[in-house]
Coordinates of N, CA and C in Angstrom, one line a residue:
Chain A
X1 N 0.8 -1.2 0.0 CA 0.0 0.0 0.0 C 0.9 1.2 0.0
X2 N 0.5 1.9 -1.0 CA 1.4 3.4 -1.1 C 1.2 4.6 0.2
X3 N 2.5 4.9 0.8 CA 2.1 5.9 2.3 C 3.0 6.6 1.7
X4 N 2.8 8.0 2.5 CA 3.5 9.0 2.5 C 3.4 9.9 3.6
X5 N 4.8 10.4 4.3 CA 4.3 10.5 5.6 C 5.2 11.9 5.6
X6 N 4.6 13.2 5.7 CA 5.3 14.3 6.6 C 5.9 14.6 7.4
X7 N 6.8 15.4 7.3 CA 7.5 15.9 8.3 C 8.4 17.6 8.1
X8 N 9.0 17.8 9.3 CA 9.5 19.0 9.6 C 8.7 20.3 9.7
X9 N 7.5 20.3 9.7 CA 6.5 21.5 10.1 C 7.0 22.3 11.4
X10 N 6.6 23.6 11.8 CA 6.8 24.1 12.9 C 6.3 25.4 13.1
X11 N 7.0 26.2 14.0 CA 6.3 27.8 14.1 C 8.1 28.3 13.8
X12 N 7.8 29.4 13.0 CA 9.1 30.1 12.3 C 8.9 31.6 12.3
X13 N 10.0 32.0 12.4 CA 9.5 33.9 12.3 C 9.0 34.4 10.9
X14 N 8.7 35.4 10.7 CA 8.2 35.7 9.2 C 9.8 36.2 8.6
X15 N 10.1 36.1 7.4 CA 11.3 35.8 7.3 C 12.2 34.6 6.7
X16 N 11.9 34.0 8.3 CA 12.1 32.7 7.9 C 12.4 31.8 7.4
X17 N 13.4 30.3 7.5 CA 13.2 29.1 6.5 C 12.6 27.9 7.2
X18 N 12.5 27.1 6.2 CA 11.6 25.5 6.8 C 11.8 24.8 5.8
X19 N 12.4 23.4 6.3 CA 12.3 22.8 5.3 C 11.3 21.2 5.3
X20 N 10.7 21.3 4.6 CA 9.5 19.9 4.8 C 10.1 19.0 4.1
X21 N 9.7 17.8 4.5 CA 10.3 16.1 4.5 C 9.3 15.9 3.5
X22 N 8.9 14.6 2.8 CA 7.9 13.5 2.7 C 8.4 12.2 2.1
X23 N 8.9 11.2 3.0 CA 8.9 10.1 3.0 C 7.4 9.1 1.7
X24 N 8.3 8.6 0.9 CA 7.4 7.3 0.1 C 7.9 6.0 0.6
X25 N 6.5 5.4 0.7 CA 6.7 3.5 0.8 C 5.6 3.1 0.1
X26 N 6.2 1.5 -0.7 CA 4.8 0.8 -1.1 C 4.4 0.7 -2.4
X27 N 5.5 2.1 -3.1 CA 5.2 2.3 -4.4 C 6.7 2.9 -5.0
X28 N 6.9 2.2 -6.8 CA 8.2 2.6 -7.3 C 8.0 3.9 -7.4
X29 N 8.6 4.8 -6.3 CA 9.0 6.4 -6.4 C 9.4 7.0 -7.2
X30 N 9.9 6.5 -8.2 CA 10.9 7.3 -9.6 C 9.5 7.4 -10.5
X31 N 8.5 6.9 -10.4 CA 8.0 6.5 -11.4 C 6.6 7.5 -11.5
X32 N 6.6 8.3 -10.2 CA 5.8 8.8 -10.1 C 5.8 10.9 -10.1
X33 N 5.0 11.6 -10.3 CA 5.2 12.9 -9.9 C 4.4 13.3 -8.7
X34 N 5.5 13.7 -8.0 CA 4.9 14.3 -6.7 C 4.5 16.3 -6.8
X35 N 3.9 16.5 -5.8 CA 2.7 17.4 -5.3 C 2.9 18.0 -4.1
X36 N 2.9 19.1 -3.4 CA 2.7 19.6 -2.4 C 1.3 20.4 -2.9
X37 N 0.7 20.3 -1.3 CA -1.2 21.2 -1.6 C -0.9 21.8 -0.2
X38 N -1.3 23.0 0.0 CA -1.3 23.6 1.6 C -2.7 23.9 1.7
X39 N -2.9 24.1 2.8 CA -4.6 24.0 4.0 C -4.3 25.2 4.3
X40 N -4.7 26.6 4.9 CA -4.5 27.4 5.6 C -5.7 27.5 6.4
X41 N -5.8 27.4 8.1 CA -6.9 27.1 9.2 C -7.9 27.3 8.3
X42 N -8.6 26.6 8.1 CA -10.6 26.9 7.7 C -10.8 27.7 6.9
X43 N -9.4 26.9 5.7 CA -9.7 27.3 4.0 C -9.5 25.8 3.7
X44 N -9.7 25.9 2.1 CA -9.9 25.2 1.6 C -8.6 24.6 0.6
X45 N -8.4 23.8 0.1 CA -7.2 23.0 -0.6 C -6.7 24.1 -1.6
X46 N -5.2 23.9 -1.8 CA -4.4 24.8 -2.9 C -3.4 24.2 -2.9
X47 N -3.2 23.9 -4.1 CA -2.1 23.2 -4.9 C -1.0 24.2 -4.7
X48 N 0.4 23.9 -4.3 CA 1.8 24.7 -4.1 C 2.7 24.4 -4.7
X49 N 3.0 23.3 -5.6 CA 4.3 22.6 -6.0 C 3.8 21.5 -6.6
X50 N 5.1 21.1 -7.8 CA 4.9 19.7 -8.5 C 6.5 19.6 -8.6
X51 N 7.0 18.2 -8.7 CA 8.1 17.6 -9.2 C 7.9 16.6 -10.0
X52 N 8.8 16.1 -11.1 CA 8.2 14.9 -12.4 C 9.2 14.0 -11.7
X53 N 9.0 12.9 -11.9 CA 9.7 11.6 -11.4 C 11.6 11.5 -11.1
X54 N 11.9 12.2 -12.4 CA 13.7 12.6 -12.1 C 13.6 13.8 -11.5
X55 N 13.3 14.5 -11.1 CA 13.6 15.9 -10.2 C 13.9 17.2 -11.4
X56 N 14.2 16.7 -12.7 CA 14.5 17.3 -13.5 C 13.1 18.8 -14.1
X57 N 12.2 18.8 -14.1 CA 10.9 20.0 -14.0 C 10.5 19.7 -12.8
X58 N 10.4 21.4 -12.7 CA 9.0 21.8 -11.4 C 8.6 22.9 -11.6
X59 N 7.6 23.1 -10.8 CA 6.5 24.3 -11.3 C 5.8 24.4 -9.8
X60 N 5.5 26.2 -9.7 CA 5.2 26.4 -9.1 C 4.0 27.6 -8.9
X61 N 3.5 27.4 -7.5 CA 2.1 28.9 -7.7 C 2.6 29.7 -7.3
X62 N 2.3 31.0 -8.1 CA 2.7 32.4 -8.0 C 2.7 32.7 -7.0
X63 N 2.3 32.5 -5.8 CA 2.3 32.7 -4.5 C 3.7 32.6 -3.5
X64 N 4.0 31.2 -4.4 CA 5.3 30.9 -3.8 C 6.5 30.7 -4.9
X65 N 6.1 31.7 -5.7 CA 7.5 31.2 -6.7 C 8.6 32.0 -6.4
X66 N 9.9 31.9 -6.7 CA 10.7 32.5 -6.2 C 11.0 32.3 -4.5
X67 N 10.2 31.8 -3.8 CA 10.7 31.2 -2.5 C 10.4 30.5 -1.9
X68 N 9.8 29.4 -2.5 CA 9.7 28.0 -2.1 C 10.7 27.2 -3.5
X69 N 11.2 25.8 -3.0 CA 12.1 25.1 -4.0 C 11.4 23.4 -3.4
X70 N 11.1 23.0 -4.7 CA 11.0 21.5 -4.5 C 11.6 20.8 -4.8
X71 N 12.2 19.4 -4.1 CA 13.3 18.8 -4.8 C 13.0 17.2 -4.5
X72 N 14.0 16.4 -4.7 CA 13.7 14.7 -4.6 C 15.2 14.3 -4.6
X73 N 14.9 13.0 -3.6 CA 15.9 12.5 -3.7 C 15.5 10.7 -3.4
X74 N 15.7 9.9 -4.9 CA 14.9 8.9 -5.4 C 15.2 7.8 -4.5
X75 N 17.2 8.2 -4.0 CA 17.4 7.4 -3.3 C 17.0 6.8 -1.7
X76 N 16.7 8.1 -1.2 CA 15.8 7.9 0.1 C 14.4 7.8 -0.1
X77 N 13.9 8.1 -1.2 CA 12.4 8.4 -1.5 C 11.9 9.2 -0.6
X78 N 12.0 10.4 -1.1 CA 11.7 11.5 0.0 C 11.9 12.8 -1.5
X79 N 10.7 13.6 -1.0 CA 10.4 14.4 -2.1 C 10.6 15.8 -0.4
X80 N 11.2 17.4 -1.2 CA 11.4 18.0 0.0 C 10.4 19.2 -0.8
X81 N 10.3 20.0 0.8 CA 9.9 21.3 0.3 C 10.8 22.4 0.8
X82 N 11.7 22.8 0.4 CA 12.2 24.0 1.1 C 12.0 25.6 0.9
X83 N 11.1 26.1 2.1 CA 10.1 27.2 2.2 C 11.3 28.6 2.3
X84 N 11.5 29.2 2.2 CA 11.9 30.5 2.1 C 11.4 31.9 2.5
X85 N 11.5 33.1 3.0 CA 11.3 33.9 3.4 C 9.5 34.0 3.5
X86 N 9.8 33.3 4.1 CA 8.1 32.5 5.0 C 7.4 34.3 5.6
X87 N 5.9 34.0 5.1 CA 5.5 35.0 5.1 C 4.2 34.3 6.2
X88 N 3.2 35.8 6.9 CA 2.3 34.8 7.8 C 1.2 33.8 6.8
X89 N 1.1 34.8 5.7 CA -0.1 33.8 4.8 C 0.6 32.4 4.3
X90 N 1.7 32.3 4.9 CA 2.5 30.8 4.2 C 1.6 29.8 5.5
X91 N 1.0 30.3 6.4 CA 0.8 29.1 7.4 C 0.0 28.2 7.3
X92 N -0.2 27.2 7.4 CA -0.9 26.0 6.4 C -0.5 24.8 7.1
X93 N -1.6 23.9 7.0 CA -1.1 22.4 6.7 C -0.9 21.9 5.2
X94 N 0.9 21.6 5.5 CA 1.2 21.2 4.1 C 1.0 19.6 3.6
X95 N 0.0 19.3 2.6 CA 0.4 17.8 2.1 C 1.4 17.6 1.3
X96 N 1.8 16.4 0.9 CA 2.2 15.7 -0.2 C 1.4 14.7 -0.4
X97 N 1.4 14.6 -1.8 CA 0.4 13.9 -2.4 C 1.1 13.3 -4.1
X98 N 1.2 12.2 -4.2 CA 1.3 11.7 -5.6 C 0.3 11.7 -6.5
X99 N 0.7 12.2 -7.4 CA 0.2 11.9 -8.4 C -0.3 10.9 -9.3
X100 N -1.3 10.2 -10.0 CA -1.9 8.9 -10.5 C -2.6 9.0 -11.5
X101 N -1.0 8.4 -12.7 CA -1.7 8.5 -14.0 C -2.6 7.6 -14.4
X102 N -3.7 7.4 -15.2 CA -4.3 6.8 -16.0 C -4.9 6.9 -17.7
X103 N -4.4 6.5 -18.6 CA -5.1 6.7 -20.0 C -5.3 8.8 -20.1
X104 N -4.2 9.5 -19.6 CA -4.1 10.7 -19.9 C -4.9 11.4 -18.6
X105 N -5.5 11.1 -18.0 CA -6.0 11.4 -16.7 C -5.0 11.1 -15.3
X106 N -5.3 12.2 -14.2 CA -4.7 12.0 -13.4 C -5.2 12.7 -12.3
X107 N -4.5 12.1 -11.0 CA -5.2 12.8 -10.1 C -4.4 12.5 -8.9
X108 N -5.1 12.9 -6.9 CA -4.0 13.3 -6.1 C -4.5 11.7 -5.3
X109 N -3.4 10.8 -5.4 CA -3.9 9.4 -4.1 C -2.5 9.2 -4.2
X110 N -2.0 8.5 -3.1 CA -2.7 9.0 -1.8 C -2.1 10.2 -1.2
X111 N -2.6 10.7 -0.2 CA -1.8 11.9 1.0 C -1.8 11.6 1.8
X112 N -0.5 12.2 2.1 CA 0.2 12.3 4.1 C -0.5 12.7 4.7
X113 N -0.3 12.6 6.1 CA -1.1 13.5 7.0 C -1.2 14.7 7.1
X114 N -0.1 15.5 6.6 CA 0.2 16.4 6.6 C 1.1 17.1 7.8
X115 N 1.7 18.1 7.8 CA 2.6 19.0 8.9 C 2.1 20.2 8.4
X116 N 1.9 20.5 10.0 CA 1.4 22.1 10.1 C 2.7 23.3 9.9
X117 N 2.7 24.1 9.6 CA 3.7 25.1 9.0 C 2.7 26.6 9.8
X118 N 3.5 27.5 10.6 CA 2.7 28.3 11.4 C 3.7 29.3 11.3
X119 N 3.5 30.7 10.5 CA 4.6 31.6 10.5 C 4.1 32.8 11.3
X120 N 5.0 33.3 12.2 CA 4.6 34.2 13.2 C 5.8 34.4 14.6
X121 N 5.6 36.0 14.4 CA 6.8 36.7 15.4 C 6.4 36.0 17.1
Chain B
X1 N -5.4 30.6 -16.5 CA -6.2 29.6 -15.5 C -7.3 28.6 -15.6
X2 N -7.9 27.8 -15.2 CA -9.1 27.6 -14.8 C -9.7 27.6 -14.1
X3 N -10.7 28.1 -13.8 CA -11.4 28.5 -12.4 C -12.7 27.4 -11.7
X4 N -12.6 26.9 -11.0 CA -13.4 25.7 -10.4 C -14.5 26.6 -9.7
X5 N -15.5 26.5 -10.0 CA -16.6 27.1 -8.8 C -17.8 25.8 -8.1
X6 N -17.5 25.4 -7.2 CA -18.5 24.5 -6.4 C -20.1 25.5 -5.8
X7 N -20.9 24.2 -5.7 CA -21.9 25.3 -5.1 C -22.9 23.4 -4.7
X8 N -23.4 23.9 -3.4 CA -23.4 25.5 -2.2 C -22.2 25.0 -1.6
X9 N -21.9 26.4 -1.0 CA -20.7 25.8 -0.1 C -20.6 25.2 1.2
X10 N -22.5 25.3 1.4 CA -22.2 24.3 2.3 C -24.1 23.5 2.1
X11 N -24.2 22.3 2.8 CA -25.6 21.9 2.8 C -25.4 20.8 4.3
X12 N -27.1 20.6 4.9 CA -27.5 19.9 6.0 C -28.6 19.1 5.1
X13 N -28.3 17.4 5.8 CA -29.1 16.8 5.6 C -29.6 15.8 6.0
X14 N -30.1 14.8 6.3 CA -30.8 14.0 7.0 C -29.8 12.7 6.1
X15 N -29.7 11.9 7.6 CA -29.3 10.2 7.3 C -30.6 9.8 6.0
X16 N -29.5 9.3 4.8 CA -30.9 8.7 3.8 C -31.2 9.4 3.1
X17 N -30.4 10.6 2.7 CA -31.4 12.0 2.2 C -30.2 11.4 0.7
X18 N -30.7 11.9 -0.4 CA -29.9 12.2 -2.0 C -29.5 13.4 -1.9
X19 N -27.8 13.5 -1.8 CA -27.5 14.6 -1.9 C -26.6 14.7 -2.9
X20 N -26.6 16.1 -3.4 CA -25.9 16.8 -5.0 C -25.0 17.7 -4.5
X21 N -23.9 17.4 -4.8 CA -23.0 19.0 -5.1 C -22.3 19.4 -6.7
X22 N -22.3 20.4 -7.0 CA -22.3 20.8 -8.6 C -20.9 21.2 -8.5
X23 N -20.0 21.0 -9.6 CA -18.6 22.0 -9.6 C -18.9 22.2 -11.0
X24 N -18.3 23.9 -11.5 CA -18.6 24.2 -12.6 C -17.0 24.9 -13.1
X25 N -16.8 24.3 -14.3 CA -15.6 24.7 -14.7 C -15.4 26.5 -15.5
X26 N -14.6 26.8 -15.5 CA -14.6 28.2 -16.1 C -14.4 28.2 -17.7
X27 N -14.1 26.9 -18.3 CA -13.8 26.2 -19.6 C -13.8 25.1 -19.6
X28 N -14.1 24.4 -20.8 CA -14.3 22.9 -21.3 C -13.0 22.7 -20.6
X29 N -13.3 21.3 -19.6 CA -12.2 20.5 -19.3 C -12.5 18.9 -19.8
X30 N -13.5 18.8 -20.8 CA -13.5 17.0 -21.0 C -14.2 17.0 -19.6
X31 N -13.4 15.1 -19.7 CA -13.7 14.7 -18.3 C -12.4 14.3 -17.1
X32 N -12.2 15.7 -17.1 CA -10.7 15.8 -16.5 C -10.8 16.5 -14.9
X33 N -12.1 15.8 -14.2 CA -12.2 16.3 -13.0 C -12.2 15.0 -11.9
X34 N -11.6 15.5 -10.7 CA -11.8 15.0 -9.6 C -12.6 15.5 -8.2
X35 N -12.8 14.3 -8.0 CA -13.3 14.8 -6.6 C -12.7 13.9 -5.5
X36 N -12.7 15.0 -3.8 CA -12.0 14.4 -3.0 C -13.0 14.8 -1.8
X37 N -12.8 13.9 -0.5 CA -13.6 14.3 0.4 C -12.6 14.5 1.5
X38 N -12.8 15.5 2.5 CA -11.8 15.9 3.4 C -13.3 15.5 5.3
X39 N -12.8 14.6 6.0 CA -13.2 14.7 6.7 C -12.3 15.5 8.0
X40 N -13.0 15.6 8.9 CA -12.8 17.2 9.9 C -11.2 16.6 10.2
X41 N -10.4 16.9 10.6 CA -9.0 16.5 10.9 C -8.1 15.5 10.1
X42 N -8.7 15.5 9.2 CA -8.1 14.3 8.1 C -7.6 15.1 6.9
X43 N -6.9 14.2 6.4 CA -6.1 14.3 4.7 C -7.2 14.1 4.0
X44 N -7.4 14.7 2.9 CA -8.0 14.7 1.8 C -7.9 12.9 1.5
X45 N -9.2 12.3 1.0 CA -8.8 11.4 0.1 C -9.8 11.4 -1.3
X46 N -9.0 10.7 -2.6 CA -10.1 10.6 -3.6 C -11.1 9.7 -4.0
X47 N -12.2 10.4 -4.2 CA -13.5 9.5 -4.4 C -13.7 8.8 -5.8
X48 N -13.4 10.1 -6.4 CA -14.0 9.8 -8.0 C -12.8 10.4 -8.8
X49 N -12.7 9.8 -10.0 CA -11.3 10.3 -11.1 C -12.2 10.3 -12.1
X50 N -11.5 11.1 -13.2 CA -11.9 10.9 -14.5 C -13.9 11.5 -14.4
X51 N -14.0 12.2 -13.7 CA -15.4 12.5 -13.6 C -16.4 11.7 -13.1
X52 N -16.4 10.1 -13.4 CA -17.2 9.3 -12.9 C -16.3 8.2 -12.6
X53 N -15.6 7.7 -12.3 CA -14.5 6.6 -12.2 C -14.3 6.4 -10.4
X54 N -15.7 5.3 -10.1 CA -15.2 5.2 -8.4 C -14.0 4.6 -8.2
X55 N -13.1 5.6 -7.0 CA -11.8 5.0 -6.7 C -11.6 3.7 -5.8
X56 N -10.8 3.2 -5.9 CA -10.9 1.4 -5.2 C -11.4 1.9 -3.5
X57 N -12.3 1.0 -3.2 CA -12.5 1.1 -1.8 C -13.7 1.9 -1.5
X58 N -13.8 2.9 -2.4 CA -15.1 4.2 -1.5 C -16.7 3.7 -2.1
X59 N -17.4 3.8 -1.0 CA -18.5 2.9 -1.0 C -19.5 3.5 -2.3
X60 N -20.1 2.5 -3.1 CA -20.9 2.8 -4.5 C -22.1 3.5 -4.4
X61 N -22.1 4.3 -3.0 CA -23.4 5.3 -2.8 C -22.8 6.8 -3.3
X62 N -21.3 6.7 -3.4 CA -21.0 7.6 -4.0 C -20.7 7.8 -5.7
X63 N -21.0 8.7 -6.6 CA -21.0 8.6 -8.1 C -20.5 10.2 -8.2
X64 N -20.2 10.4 -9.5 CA -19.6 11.5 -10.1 C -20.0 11.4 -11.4
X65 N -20.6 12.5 -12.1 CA -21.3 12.8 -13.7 C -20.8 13.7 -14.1
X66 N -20.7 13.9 -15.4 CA -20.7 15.6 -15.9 C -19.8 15.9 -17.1
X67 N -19.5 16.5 -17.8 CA -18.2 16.8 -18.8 C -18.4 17.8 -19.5
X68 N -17.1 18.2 -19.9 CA -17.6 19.7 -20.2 C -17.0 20.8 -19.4
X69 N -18.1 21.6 -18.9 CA -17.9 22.9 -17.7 C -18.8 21.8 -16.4
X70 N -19.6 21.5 -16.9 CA -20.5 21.3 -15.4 C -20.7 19.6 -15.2
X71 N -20.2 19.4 -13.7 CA -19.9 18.2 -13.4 C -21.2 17.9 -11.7
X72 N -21.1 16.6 -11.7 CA -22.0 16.6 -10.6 C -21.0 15.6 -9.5
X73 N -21.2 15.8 -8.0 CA -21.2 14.4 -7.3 C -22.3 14.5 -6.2
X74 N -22.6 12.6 -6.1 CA -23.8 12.7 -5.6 C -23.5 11.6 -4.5
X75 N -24.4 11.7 -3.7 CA -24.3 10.5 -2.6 C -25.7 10.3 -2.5
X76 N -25.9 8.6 -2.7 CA -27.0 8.5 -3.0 C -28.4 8.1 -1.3
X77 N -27.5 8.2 -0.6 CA -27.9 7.6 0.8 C -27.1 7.8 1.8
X78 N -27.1 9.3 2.0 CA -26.3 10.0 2.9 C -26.2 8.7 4.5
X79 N -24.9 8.8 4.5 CA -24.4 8.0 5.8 C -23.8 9.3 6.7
X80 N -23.9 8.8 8.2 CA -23.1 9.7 9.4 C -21.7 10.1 8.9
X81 N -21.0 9.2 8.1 CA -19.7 8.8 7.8 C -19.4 10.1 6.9
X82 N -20.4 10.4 6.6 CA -20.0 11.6 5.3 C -20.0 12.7 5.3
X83 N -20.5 13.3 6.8 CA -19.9 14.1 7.2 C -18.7 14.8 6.6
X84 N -18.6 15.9 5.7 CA -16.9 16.2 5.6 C -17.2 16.8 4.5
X85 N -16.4 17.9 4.2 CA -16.2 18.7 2.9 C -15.8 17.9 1.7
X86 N -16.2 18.4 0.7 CA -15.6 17.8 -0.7 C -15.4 19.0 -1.3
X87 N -14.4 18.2 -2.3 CA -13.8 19.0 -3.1 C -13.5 18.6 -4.5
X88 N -14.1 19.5 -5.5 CA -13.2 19.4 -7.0 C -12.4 19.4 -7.6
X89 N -11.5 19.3 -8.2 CA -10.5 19.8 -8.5 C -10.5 19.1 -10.1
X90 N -9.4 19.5 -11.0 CA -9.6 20.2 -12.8 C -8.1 19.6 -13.0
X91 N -8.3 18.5 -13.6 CA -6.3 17.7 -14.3 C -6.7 18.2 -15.6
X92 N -6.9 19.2 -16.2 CA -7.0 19.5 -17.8 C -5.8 20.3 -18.1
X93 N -5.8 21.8 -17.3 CA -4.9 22.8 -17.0 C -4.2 22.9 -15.9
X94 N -3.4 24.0 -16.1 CA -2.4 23.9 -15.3 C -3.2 23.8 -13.1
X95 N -1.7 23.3 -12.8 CA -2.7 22.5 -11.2 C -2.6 24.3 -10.3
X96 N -2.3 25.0 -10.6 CA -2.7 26.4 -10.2 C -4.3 26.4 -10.4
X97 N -4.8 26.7 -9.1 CA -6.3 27.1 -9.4 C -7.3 25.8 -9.9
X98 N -6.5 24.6 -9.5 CA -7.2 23.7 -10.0 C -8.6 22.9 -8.8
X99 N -7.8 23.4 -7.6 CA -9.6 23.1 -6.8 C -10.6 23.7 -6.5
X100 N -11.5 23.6 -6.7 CA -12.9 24.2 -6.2 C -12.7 24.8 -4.7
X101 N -13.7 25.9 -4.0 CA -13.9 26.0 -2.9 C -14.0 24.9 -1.5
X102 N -14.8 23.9 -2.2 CA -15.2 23.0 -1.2 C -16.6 23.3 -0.7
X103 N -17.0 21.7 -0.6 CA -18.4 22.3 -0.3 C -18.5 21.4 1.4
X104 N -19.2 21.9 2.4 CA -19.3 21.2 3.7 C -20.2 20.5 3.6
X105 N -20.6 18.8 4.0 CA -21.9 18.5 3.9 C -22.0 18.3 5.5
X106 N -22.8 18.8 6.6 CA -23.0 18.4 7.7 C -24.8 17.1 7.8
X107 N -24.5 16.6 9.1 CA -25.8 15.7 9.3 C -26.8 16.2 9.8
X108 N -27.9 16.1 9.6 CA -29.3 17.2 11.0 C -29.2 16.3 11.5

């Protein structure tokens, strides 16, 4: 069964860096593109980040381009997020979430629990 | 962009009741939508792919219709269990701006 499990969330000054974990099991990792989506308290889902299976493209939302960086490393299976001059609207529960192609369709299974990310003096 | 608009954003309904939530696309996406349900302290998981395509495991009272701009998901015999927001979301265009608001279903 395919898991993916977060880590490194915390409370950070505005400013700021952080860098988020997400551990893969259960599934060939290279094979897949991974996802970060953030929560902010009692809103609703937004997509943050993509990586393709080599680490080689990524893409990101205007929100956080220029200071957030996604990366991978196939041999731990662990896709990262490293956040940058972390703002208070960055505060969120961040997921990761794979990606799941089918016949040109695709979509987000499964997600981590997520880690909370809280920016503030 | 494409812009996902769900509606209503939220509804109350009775154990047993047919309930509907609509997501409307801002442009033709095919049938390039999903849906996901978020219960209250939980990770998002996926219900429906491909617009109507139930995902392994989620019970067959739930369905997904629509293509085009306007897509449906429906539960056909609301359970306690279901409790929990859902959500749209658009694999046509780019994943910026690709989920809907979310809609809350609570139980009376």
């Amino acid at each position: 069964e395919a898991q993916l499990v977060e880590s490194g969330g915390g409370l950070v000054q505005p400013g700021g860096s952080l860098r988020l974990s997400c551990g893969a099991s259960g599934f060939t990792f290279t094979n897949y593109w991974m996802h970060w989506v953030r929560q902010a308290p009692g809103k609703g889902l937004v997509w943050v980040s993509r990586i393709n299976g080599d680490g080689s493209s990524t893409r990101y939302a205007d929100s956080v381009k220029g200071r957030f960086t996604i990366s991978r490393d196939n041999a731990k299976n662990t896709v990262y997020l490293q956040m940058n001059s972390l703002r208070a609207e960055d505060t969120a529960i961040y997921y990761c979430t794979r990606a799941e192609y089918q016949e040109l369709h695709d979509w987000f299974d499964p997600w981590g629990q997520g880690t909370l990310v809280t920016v503030s003096s | 962009d494409i812009q996902m608009t769900q509606s209503p954003s939220s509804l109350s309904a009775s154990v047993g009741d047919r309930v509907t939530i609509t997501c409307r696309a801002s442009q033709r996406i095919s049938n390039y939508l999903n849906w996901y349900q978020q219960q209250p302290g939980k990770a998002p998981k996926l219900l429906i792919y491909a617009a109507s395509s139930l995902h392994s495991g989620v019970p067959s009272r739930f369905s997904g219709s629509g293509s085009g701009t306007d897509f449906t998901l429906t539960i056909s015999s609301l359970q306690p269990e279901d409790s929990a927001t859902y959500y749209c979301q658009q694999s046509h265009g780019t994943p910026q701006d690709s989920f809907g608001q979310g809609t809350k279903v609570e139980i009376k």
